[in-house]
mmCIF file of C-alpha atoms in Angstrom:
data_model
loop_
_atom_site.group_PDB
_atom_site.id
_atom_site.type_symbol
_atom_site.label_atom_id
_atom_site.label_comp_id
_atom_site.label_asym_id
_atom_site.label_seq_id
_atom_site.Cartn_x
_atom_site.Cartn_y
_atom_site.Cartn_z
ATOM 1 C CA UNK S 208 0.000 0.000 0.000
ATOM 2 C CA UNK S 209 3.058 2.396 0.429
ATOM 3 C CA UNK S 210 4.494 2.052 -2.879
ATOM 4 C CA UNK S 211 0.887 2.948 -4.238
ATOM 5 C CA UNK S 212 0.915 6.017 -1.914
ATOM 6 C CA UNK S 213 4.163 7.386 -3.082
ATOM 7 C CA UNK S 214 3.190 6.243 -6.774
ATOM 8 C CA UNK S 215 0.063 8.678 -6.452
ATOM 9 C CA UNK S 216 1.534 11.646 -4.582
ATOM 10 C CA UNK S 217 4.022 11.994 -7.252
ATOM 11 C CA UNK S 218 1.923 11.737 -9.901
ATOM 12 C CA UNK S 219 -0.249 14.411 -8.144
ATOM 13 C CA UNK S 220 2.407 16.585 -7.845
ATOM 14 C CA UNK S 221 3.675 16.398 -11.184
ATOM 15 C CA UNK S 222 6.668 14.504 -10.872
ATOM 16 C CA UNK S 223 7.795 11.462 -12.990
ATOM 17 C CA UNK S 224 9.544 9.217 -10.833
ATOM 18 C CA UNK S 225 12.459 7.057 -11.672
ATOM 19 C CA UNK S 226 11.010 4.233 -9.462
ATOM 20 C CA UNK S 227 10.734 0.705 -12.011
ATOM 21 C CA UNK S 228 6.875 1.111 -10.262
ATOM 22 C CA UNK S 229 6.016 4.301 -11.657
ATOM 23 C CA UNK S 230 7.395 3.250 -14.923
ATOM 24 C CA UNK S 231 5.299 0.122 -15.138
ATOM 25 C CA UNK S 232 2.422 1.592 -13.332
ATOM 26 C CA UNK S 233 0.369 4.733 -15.009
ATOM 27 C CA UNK S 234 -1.263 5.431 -11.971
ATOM 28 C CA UNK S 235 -2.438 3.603 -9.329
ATOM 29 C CA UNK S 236 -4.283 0.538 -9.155
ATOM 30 C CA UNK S 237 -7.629 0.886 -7.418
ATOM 31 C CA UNK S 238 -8.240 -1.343 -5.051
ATOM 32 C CA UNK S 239 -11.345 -4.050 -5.321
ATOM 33 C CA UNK S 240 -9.957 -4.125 -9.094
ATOM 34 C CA UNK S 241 -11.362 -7.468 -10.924
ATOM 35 C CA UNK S 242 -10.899 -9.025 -14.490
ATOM 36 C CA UNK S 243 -12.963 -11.782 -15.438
ATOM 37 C CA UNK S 244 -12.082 -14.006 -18.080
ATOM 38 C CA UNK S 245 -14.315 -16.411 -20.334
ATOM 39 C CA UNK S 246 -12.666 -19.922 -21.696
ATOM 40 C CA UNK S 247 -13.233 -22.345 -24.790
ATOM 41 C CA UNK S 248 -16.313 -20.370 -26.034
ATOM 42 C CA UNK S 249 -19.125 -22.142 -24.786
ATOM 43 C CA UNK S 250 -22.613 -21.129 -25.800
ATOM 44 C CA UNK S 251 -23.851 -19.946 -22.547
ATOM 45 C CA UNK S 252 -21.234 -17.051 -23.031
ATOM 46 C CA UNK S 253 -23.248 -15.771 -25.214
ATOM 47 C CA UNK S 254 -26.827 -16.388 -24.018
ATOM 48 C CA UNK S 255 -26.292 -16.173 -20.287
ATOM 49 C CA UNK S 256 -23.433 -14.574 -19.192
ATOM 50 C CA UNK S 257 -22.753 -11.674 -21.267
ATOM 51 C CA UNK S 258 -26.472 -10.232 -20.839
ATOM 52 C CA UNK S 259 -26.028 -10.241 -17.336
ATOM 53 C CA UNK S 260 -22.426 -8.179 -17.862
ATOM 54 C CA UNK S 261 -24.026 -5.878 -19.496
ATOM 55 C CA UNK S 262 -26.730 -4.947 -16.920
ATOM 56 C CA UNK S 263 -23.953 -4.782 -14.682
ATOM 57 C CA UNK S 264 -21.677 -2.869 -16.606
ATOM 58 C CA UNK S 265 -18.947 -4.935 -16.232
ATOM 59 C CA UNK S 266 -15.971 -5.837 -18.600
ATOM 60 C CA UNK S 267 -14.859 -8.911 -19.341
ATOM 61 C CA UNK S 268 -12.326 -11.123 -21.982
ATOM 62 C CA UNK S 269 -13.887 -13.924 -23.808
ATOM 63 C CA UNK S 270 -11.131 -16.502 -25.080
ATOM 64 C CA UNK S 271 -12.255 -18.390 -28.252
ATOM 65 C CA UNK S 272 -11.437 -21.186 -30.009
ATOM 66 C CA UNK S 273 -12.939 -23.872 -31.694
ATOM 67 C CA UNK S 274 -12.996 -26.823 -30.720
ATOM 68 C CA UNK S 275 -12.032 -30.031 -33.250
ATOM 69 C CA UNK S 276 -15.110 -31.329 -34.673
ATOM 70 C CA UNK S 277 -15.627 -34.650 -32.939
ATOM 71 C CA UNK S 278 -17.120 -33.081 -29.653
ATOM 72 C CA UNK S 279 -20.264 -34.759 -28.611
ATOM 73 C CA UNK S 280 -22.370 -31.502 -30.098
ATOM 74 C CA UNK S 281 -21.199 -28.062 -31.638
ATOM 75 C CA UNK S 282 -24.445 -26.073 -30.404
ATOM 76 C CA UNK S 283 -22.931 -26.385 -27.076
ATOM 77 C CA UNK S 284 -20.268 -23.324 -28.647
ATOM 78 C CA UNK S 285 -20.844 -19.796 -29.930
ATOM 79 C CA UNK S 286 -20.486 -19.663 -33.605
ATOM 80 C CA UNK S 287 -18.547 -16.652 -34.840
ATOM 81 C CA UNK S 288 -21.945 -14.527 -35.485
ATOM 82 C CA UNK S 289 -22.224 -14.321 -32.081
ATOM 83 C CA UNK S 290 -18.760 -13.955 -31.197
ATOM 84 C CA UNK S 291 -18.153 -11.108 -32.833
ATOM 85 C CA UNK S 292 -21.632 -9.705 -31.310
ATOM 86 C CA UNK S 293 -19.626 -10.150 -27.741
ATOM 87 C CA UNK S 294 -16.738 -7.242 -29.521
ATOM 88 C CA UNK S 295 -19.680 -5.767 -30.909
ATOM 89 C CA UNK S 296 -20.911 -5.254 -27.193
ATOM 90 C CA UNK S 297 -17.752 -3.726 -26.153
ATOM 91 C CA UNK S 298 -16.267 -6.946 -24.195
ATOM 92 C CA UNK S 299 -12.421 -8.000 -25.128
ATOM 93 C CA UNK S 300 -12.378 -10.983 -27.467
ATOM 94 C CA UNK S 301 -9.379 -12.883 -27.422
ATOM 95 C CA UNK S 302 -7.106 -15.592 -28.859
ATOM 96 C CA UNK S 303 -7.366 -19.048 -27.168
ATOM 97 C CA UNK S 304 -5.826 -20.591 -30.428
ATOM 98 C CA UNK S 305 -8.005 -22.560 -32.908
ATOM 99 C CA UNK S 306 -8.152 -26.102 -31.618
ATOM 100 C CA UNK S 307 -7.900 -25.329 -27.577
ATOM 101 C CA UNK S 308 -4.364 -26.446 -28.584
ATOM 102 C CA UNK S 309 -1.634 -27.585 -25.941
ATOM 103 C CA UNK S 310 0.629 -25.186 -27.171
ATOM 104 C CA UNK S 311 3.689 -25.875 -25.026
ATOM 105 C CA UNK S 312 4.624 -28.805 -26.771
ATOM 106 C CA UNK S 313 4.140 -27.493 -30.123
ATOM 107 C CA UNK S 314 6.855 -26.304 -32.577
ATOM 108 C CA UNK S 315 6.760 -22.564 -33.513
ATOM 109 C CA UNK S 316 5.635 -23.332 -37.024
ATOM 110 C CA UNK S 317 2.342 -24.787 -35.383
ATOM 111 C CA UNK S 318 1.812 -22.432 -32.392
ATOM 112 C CA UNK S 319 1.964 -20.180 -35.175
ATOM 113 C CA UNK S 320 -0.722 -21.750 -36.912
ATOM 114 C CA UNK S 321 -2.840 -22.126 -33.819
ATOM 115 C CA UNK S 322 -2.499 -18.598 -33.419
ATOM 116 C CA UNK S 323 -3.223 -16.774 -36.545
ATOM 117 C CA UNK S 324 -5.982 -18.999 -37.449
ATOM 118 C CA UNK S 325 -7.885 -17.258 -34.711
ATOM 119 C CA UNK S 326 -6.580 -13.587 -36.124
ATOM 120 C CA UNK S 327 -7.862 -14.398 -39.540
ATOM 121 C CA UNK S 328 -11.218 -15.214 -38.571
ATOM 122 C CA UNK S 329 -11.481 -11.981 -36.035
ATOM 123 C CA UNK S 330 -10.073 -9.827 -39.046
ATOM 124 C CA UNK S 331 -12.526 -11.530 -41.355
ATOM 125 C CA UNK S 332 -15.452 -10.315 -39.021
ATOM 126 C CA UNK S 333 -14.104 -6.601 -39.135
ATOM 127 C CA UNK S 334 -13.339 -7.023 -34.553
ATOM 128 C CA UNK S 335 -9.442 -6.075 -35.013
ATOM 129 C CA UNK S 336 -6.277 -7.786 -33.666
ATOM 130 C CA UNK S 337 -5.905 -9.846 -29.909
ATOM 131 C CA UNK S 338 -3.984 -8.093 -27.747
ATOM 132 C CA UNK S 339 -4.724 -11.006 -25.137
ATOM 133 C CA UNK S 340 -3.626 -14.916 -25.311
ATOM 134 C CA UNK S 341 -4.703 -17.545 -22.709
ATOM 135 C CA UNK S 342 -3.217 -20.503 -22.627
ATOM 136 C CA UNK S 343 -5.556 -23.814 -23.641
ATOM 137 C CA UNK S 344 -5.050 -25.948 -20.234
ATOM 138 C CA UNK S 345 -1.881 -24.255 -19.031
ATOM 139 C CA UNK S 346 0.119 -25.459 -21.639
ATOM 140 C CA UNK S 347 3.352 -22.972 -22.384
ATOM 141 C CA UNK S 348 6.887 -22.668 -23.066
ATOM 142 C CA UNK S 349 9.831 -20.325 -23.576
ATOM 143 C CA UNK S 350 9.207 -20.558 -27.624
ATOM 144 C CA UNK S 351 5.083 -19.736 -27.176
ATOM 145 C CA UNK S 352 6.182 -16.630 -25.457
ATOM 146 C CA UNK S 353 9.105 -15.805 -28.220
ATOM 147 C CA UNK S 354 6.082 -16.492 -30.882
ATOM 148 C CA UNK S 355 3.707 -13.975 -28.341
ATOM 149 C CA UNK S 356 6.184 -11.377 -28.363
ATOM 150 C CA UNK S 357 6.477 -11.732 -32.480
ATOM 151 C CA UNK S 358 3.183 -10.936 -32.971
ATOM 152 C CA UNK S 359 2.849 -7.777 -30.410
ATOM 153 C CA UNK S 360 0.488 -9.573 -28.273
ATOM 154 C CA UNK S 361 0.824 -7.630 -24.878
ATOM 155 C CA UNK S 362 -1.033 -9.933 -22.078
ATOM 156 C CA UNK S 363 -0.809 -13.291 -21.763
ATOM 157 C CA UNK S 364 -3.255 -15.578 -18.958
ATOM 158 C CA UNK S 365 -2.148 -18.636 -16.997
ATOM 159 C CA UNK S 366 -3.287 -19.897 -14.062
ATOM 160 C CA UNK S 367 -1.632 -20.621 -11.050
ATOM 161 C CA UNK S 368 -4.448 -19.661 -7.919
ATOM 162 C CA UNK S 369 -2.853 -16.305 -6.683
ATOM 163 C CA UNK S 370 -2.828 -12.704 -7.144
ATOM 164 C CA UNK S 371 -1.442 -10.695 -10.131
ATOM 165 C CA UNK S 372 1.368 -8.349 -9.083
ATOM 166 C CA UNK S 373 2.069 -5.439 -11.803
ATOM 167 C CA UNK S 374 5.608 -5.246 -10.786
ATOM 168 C CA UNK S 375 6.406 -8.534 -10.316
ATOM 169 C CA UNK S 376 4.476 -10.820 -12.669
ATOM 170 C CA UNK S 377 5.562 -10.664 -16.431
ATOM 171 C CA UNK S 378 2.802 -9.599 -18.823
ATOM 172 C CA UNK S 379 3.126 -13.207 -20.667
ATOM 173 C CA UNK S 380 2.350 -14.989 -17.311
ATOM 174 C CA UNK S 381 -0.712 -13.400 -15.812
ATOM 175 C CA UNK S 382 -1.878 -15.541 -12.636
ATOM 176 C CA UNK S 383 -5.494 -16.334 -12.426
ATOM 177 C CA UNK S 384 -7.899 -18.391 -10.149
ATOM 178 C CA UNK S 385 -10.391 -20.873 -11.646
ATOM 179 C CA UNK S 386 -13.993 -21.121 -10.988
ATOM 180 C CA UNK S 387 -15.675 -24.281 -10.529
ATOM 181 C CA UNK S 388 -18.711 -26.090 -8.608
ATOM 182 C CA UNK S 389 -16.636 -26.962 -6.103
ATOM 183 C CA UNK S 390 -14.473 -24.078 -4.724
ATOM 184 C CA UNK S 391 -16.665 -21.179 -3.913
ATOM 185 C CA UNK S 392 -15.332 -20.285 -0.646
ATOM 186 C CA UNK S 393 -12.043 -20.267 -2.754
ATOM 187 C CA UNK S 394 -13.389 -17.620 -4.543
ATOM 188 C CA UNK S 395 -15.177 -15.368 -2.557
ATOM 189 C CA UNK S 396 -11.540 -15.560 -0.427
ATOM 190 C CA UNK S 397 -9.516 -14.546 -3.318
ATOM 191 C CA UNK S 398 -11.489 -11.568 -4.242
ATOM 192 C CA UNK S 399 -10.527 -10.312 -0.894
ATOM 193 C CA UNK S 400 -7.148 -9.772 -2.265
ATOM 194 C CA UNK S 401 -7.795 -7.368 -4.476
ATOM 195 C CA UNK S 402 -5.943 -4.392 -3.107
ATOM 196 C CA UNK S 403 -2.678 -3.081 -2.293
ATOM 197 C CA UNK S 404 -2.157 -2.871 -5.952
ATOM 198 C CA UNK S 405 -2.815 -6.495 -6.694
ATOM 199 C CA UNK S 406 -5.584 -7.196 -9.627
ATOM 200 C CA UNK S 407 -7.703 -10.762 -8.650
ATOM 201 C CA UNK S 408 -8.351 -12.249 -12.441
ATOM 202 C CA UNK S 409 -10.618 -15.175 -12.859
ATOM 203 C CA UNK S 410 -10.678 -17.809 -14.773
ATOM 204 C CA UNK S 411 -14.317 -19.269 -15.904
ATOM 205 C CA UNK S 412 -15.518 -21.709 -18.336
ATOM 206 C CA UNK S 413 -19.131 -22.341 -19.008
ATOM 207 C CA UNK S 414 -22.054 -21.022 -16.739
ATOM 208 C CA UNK S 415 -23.320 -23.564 -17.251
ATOM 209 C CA UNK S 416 -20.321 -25.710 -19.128
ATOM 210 C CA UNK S 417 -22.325 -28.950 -20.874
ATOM 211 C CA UNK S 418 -19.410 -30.416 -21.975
ATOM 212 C CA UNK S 419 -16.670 -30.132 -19.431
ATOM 213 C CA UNK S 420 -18.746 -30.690 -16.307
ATOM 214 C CA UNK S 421 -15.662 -30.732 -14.174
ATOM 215 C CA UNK S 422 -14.824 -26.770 -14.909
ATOM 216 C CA UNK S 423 -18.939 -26.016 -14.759
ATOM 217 C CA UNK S 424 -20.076 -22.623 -12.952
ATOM 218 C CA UNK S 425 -23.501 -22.761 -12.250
ATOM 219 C CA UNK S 426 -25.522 -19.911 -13.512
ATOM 220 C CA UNK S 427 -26.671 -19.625 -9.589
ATOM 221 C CA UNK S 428 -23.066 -19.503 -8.045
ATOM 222 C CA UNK S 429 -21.918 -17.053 -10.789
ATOM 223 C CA UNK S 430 -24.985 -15.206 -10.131
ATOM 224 C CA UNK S 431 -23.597 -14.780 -6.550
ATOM 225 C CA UNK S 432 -20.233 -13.554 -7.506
ATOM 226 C CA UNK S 433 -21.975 -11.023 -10.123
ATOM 227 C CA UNK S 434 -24.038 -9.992 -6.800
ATOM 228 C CA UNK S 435 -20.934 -9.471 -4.532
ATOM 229 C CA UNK S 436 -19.217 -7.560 -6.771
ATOM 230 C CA UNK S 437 -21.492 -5.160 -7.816
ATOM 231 C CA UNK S 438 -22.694 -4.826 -3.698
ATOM 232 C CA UNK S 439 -19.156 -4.281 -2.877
ATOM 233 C CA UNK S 440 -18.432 -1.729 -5.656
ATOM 234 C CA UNK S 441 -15.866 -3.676 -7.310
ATOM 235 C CA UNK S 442 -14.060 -2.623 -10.256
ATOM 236 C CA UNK S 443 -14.813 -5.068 -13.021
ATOM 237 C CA UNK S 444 -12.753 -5.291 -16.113
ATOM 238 C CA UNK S 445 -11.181 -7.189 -18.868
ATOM 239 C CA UNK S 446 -7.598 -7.687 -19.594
ATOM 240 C CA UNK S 447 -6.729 -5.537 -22.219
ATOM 241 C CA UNK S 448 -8.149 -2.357 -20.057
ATOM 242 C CA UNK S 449 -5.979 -3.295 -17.462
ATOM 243 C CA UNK S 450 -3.579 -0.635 -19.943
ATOM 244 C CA UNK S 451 -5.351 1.896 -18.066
ATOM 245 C CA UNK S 452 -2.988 1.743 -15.017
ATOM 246 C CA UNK S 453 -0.656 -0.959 -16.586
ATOM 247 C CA UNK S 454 2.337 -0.460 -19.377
ATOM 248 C CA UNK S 455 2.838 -3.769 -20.608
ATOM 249 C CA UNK S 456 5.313 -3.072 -23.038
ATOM 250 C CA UNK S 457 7.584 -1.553 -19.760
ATOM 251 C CA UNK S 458 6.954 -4.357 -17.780
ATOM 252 C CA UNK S 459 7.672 -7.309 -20.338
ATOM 253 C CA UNK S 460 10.799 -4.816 -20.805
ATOM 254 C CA UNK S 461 11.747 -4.838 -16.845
ATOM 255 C CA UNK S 462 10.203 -8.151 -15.514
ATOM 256 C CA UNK S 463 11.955 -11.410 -16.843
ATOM 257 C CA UNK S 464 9.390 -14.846 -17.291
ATOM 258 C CA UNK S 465 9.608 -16.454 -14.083
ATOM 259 C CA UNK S 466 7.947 -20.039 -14.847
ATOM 260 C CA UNK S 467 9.012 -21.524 -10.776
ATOM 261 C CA UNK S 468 5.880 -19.385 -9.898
ATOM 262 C CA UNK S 469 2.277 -21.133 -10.029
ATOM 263 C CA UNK S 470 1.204 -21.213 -13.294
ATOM 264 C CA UNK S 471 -1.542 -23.950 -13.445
ATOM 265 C CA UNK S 472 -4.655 -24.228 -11.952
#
């Protein structure tokens, strides 16, 4: 809390500090600052949960892909109609590679592949470049974050069940916490440690999630968290405006990928 202080009394009074903090931080993080993120592109994105953002007024990143085409039934996924509606609506849509693809133990030439399939189709559809990446089960290495940093992508999710420290965690290697049936007192716990310039991001699948029952959020759990945050005034955003307090090119500049720290979820 003391390096935010100083952060925002020099700011106030003009002065651009040579602290690495004030370089990587615009100003200062707000406390009771949230992202929430959206996996694999489940229907229910679409139909339940982003209505219910909206009322709210919260932000949010939704990760696509598409999955390969023997899953049990493809109506359980947006198509890309309704995908782009989600940009269309003003939420972050972002690259989750095009088969959900365990990109770690992929060569460049195919992360590659995995990667711009997912641009092509967004350009196609007139909703612009990702800025964001998520990793498809936690699955990275050194050469998916040389192949990130190729194509100017500037945030990058993982998981790893802890807080996300601006001047300590790389922008490639974003910690998150994951949402499922099971873990709610997990949940409402982390989001008590958003402060002290710390961001909480989550990590959610489907609400509901018909296919991958063991990463399901009910819609009436995820109904509670909608109902905490906006009782608690919480600041709910996606990623990519996170670059309103946030340089990411600085900090990918200063901060080196530490991959000892909890990743995976």
């Amino acid at each position: 809390m003391r390096e935010v202080f100083l952060v925002s009394l020099l700011f106030s009074l003009g002065f651009s500090p040579g602290l690495s903090q004030a370089q990587i931080l615009k100003k200062p993080i707000p406390d009771k600052t949230v992202v929430l993120t959206f996996d694999d592109a489940p229907a229910s994105h679409y139909a339940h949960v982003a209505p219910l953002l909206m009322e709210r007024g919260f932000g949010a990143t939704f990760f696509v892909c598409e999955f390969p085409p023997n899953h049990a039934d493809s109506s359980k996924y947006m198509n890309w109609r309704q995908m782009q509606a989600l940009d269309r609506m003003g939420f972050e849509v972002a690259n989750h590679t095009h088969t959900h693809a365990p990109v770690g133990k992929l060569s460049k030439d195919e992360i590659l592949s995995q990667i711009e399939y997912i641009e092509g189709k967004m350009d196609s559809l007139d909703m612009g470049s990702p800025v964001s990446f998520a990793y498809p089960g936690y699955s990275m290495s050194e050469t998916v974050l040389d192949v990130l940093g190729e194509k100017e992508y500037r945030i990058a999710r993982a998981g790893g069940s802890r807080v996300y420290d601006p001047l300590n965690d790389h922008p490639y290697l974003l910690p998150s916490w994951a949402t499922d049936d099971t873990n709610e007192e997990v949940i409402f716990d982390a989001l008590k440690k958003a402060k002290d310039g710390k961001v909480v991001i989550l990590t959610l699948h489907g609400v509901p999630d018909l296919e991958h029952p063991w990463v399901n959020t009910s819609p009436e759990l995820f109904g509670r968290y909608l109902d905490y945050l906006s009782e608690n005034d919480f600041v709910v955003l996606s990623l990519v405006d996170l670059e309103e307090f946030i340089d990411f090119e600085e900090a990918a500049r200063q901060l080196s990928p530490d991959f000892s720290r909890p990743l995976k979820n």
